[in-house]
XYZ file of C-alpha atoms in Angstrom:
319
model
C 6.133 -64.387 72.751
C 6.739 -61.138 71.056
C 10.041 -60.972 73.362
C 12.506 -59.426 70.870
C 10.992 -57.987 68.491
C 10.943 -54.235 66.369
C 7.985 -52.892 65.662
C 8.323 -50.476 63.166
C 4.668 -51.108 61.172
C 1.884 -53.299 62.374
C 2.431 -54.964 58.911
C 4.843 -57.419 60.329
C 2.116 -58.438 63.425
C -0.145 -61.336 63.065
C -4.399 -60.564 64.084
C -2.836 -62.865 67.187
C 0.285 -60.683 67.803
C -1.810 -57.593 67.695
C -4.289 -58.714 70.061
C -1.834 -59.681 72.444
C -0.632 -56.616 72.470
C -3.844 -54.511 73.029
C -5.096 -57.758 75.768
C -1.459 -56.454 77.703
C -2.146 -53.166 77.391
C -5.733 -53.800 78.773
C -4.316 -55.810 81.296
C -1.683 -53.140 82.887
C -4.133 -50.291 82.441
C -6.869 -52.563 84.913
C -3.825 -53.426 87.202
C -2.103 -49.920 87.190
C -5.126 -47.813 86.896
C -8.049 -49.781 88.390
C -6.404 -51.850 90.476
C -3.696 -49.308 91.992
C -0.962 -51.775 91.718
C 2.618 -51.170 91.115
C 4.270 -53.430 88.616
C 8.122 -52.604 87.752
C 7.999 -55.135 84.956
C 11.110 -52.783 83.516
C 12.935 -52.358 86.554
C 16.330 -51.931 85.398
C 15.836 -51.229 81.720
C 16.643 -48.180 79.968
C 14.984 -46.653 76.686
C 16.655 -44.125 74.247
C 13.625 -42.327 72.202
C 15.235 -40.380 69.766
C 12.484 -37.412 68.595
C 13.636 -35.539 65.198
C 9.807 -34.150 65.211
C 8.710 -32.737 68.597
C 4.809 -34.490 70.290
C 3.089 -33.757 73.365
C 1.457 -37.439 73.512
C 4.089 -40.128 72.286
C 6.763 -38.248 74.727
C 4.724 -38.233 77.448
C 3.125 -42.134 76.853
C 6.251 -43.405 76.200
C 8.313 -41.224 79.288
C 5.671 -41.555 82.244
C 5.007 -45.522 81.146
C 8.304 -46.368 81.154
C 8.640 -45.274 83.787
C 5.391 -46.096 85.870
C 7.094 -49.891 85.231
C 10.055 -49.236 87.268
C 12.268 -48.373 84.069
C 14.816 -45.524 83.136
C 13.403 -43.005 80.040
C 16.204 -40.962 78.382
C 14.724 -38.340 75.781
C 16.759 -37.207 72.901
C 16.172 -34.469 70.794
C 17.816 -33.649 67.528
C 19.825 -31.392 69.611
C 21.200 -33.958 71.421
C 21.855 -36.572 68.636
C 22.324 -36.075 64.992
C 21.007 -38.968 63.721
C 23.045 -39.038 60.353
C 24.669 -35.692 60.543
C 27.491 -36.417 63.611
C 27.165 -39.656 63.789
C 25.666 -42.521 61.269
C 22.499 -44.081 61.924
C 24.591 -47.504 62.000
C 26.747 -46.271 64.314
C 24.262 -44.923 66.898
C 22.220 -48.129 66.706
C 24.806 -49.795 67.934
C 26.102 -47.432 70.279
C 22.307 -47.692 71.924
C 22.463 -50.998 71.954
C 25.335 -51.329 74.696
C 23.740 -48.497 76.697
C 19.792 -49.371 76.944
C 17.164 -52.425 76.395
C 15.030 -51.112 73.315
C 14.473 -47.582 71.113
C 11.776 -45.372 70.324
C 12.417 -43.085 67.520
C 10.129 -40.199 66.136
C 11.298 -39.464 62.705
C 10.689 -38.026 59.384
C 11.728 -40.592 57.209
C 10.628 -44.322 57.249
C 14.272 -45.377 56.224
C 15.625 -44.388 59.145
C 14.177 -46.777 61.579
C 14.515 -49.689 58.586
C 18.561 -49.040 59.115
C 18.017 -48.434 63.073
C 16.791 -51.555 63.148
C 18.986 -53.468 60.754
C 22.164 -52.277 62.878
C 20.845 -52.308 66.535
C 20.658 -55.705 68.064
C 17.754 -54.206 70.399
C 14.018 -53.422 69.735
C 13.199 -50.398 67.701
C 9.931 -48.622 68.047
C 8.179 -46.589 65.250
C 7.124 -43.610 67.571
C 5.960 -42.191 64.125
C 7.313 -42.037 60.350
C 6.039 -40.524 57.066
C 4.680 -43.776 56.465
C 3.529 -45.479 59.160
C 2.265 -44.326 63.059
C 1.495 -48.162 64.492
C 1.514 -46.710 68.174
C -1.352 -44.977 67.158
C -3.712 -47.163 65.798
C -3.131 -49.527 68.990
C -4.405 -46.768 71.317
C -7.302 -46.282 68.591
C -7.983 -49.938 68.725
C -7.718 -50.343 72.333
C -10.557 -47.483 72.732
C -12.824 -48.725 70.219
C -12.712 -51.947 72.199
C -13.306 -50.444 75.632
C -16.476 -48.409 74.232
C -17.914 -51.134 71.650
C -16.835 -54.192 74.046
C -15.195 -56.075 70.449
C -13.919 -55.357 67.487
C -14.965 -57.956 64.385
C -17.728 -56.080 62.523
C -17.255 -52.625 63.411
C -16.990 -50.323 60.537
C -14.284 -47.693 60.582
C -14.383 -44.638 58.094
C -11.467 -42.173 57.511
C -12.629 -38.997 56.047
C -8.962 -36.951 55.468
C -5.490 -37.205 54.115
C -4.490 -40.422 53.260
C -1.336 -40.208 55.426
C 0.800 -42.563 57.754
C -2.006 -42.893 60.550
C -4.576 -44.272 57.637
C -1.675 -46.488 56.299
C -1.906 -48.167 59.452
C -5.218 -48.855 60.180
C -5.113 -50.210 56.642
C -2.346 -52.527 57.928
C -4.746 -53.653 61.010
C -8.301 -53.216 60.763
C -8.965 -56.045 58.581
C -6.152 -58.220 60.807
C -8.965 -57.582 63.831
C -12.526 -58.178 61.424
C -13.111 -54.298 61.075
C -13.907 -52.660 57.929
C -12.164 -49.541 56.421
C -14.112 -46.754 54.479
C -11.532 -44.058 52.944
C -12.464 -40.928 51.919
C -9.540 -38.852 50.748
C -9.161 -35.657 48.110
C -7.654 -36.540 44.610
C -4.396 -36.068 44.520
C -3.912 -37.259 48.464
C -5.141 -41.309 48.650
C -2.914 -42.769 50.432
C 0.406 -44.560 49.185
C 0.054 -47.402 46.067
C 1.931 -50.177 48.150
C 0.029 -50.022 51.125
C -3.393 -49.947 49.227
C -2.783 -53.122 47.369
C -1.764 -54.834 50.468
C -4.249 -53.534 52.163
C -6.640 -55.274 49.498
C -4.755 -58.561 50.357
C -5.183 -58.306 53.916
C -9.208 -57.240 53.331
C -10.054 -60.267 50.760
C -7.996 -62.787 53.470
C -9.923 -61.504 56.186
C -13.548 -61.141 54.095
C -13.847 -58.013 55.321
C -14.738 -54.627 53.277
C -12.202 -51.564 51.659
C -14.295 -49.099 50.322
C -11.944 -45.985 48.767
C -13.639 -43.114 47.755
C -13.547 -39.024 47.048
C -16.618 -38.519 48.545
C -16.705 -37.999 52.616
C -20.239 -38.785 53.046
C -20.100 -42.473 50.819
C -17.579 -43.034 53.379
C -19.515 -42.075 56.334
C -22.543 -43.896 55.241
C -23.045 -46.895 57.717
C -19.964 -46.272 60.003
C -19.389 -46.644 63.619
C -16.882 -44.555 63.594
C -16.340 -41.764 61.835
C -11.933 -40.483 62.397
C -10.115 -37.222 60.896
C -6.580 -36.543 61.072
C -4.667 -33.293 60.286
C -4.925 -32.132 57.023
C -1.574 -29.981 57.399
C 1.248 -32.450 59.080
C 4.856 -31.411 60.376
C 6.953 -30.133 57.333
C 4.335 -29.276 55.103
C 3.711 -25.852 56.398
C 4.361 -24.368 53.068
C 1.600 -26.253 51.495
C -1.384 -25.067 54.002
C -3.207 -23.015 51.500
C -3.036 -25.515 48.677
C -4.266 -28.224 51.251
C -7.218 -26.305 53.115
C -8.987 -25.373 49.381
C -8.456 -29.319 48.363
C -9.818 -30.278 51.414
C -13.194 -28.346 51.631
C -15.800 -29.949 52.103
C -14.281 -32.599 54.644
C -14.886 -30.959 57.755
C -16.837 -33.862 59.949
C -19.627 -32.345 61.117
C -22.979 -33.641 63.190
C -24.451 -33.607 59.471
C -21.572 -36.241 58.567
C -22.816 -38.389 61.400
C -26.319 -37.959 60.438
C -25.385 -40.754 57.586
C -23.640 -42.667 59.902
C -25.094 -45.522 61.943
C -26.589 -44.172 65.140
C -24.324 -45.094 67.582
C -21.377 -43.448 66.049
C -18.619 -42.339 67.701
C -15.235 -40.181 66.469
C -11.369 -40.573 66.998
C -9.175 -37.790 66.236
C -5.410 -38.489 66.980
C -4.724 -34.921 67.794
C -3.719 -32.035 67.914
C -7.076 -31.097 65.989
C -7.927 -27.926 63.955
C -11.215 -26.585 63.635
C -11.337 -27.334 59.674
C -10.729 -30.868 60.492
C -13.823 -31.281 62.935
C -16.289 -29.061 64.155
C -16.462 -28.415 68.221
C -20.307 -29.709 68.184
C -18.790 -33.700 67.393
C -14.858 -32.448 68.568
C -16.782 -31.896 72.112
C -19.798 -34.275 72.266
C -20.670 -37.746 74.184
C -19.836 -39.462 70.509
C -16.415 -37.773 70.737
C -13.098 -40.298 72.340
C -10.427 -38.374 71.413
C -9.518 -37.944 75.178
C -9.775 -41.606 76.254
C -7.848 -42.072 72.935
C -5.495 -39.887 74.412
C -4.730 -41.306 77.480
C -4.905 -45.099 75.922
C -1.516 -44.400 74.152
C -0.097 -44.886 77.469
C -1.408 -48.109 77.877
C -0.879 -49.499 74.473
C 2.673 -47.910 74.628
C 3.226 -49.979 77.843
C 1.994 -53.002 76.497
C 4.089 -52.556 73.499
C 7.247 -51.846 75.696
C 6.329 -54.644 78.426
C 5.324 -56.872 75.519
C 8.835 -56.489 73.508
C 11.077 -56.842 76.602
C 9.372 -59.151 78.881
C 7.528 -62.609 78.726
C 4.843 -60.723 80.892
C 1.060 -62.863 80.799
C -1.698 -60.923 81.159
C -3.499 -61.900 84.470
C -6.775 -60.902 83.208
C -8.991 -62.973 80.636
C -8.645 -61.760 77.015
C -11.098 -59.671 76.207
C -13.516 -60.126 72.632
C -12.192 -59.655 69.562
């Protein structure tokens, strides 16, 4: 039982724990979805999700799915609550934790959840951080699953900045038998600590980490070729700098030509069109939309997973 528990990176989570939470989240989206059948697992229960950086997709996941389960969503903004600034992030954790069941918080810096969660005696919810985006890479994983039908042997490269979605597939893939190509810019690989336990987690799991410079080494051999802004919330002022380091990483239908041939491509979203061109942004290879609507399910799961000792009612699906 996960009943309990924070999830702040997907570093904590076991290959087990993580595909329990992706079988729940398949689960609910066959009931809910498929099936048509109501399920107020979280009737009664209350969430606080605290957003410091504004999204279209983990407000609306987390706000309809909460609700679609019978519970009560109540969004804050940074107008509504100073996290620090009027009140200490101590002192709101535990001011949450008398008036709702768990928190989702969207936030700039990593820290904040670490004391969030230290101080509430609730489950906190990385709804994103400089450093890690684990509600992401479920959703991700989840879709890959759905289109591939497993997991183990798949082949995963990131072509982009090596940013806080990449550190956590690096904290998953090899946890679920998937390899991880990396191709990032000099000057942008992704953060020292994660890559060496990322290197722990690949040799313990025999599967590949490949990190590179060059987009197309990555690409060569993939299944799935995935982008990411190059340009993310509070780096505005660095645009320029970042689109000249980043030519030449546009994934294209010539990126996929090196790729194996039934390739497909994730984008997290929103997308620009130096990131990925419309002919693979647009195509049959392209699940950006079912990745889309999966962070609803995997959100759910999470949420259902954290609060409840729900069993799936469907057989697990492969791994």
């Amino acid at each position: 039982s996960l009943k309990g528990r924070s999830c702040l990176t997907l570093k904590d989570f076991s290959s087990d724990e993580i595909k329990r939470l992706l079988w729940v989240s398949a689960d609910l989206k066959h009931q809910i979805k498929h099936g048509k059948q109501y399920l107020p697992l979280l009737q009664g229960k209350a969430i606080a999700m605290i957003f410091e950086k504004r999204s279209t997709r983990t407000r609306m996941s987390t706000e309809t799915g909460f609700a679609l389960l019978g519970g009560h969503p109540c969004f804050l903004t940074s107008q509504d609550i100073h996290l620090g600034v009027n009140e200490s992030c101590a002192d709101t954790a535990r001011v949450l934790s008398g008036l709702c069941d768990i928190v989702l918080a969207r936030v700039y810096s990593h820290s904040t959840l670490e004391e969030l969660d230290r101080e509430a005696s609730i489950p906190i919810i990385n709804g994103l951080s400089e450093l890690y985006h684990p509600i992401q890479i479920l959703a991700d994983f989840l879709t890959l699953q759905e289109h591939y039908g497993s997991l183990s042997g798949l082949t995963v490269s990131w072509i982009g900045d090596g940013n806080n979605v990449l550190h956590s597939f690096m904290m998953t893939a090899a946890k679920l038998g998937v390899h991880l190509k990396v191709a990032t810019p000099k000057g942008y690989e992704p953060d020292k600590g994660v890559t060496e336990e990322a290197q722990r987690l690949s040799k313990q799991h025999g599967t590949q980490l490949v990190l590179t410079s060059d987009p197309m080494e990555a690409a060569h051999g993939s299944n799935v070729l995935v982008t990411d802004t190059w340009v993310s919330m509070g780096q505005e002022e660095e645009k320029k700098r970042r689109l000249k380091d980043f030519h030449g990483y546009q994934i294209t239908m010539q990126t996929g030509n090196v790729a194996k041939p039934n390739w497909t491509f994730l984008h997290c979203l929103p997308r620009k069109m130096e990131e990925v061109d419309d002919q693979v942004f647009y195509s049959s290879r392209s699940l950006v939309f079912p990745e889309a609507e999966n962070r609803k399910w995997t959100i759910m799961g999470l949420m259902v997973s954290l609060l409840t000792d729900y069993t799936p009612q469907i057989s697990m699906p492969k791994f």
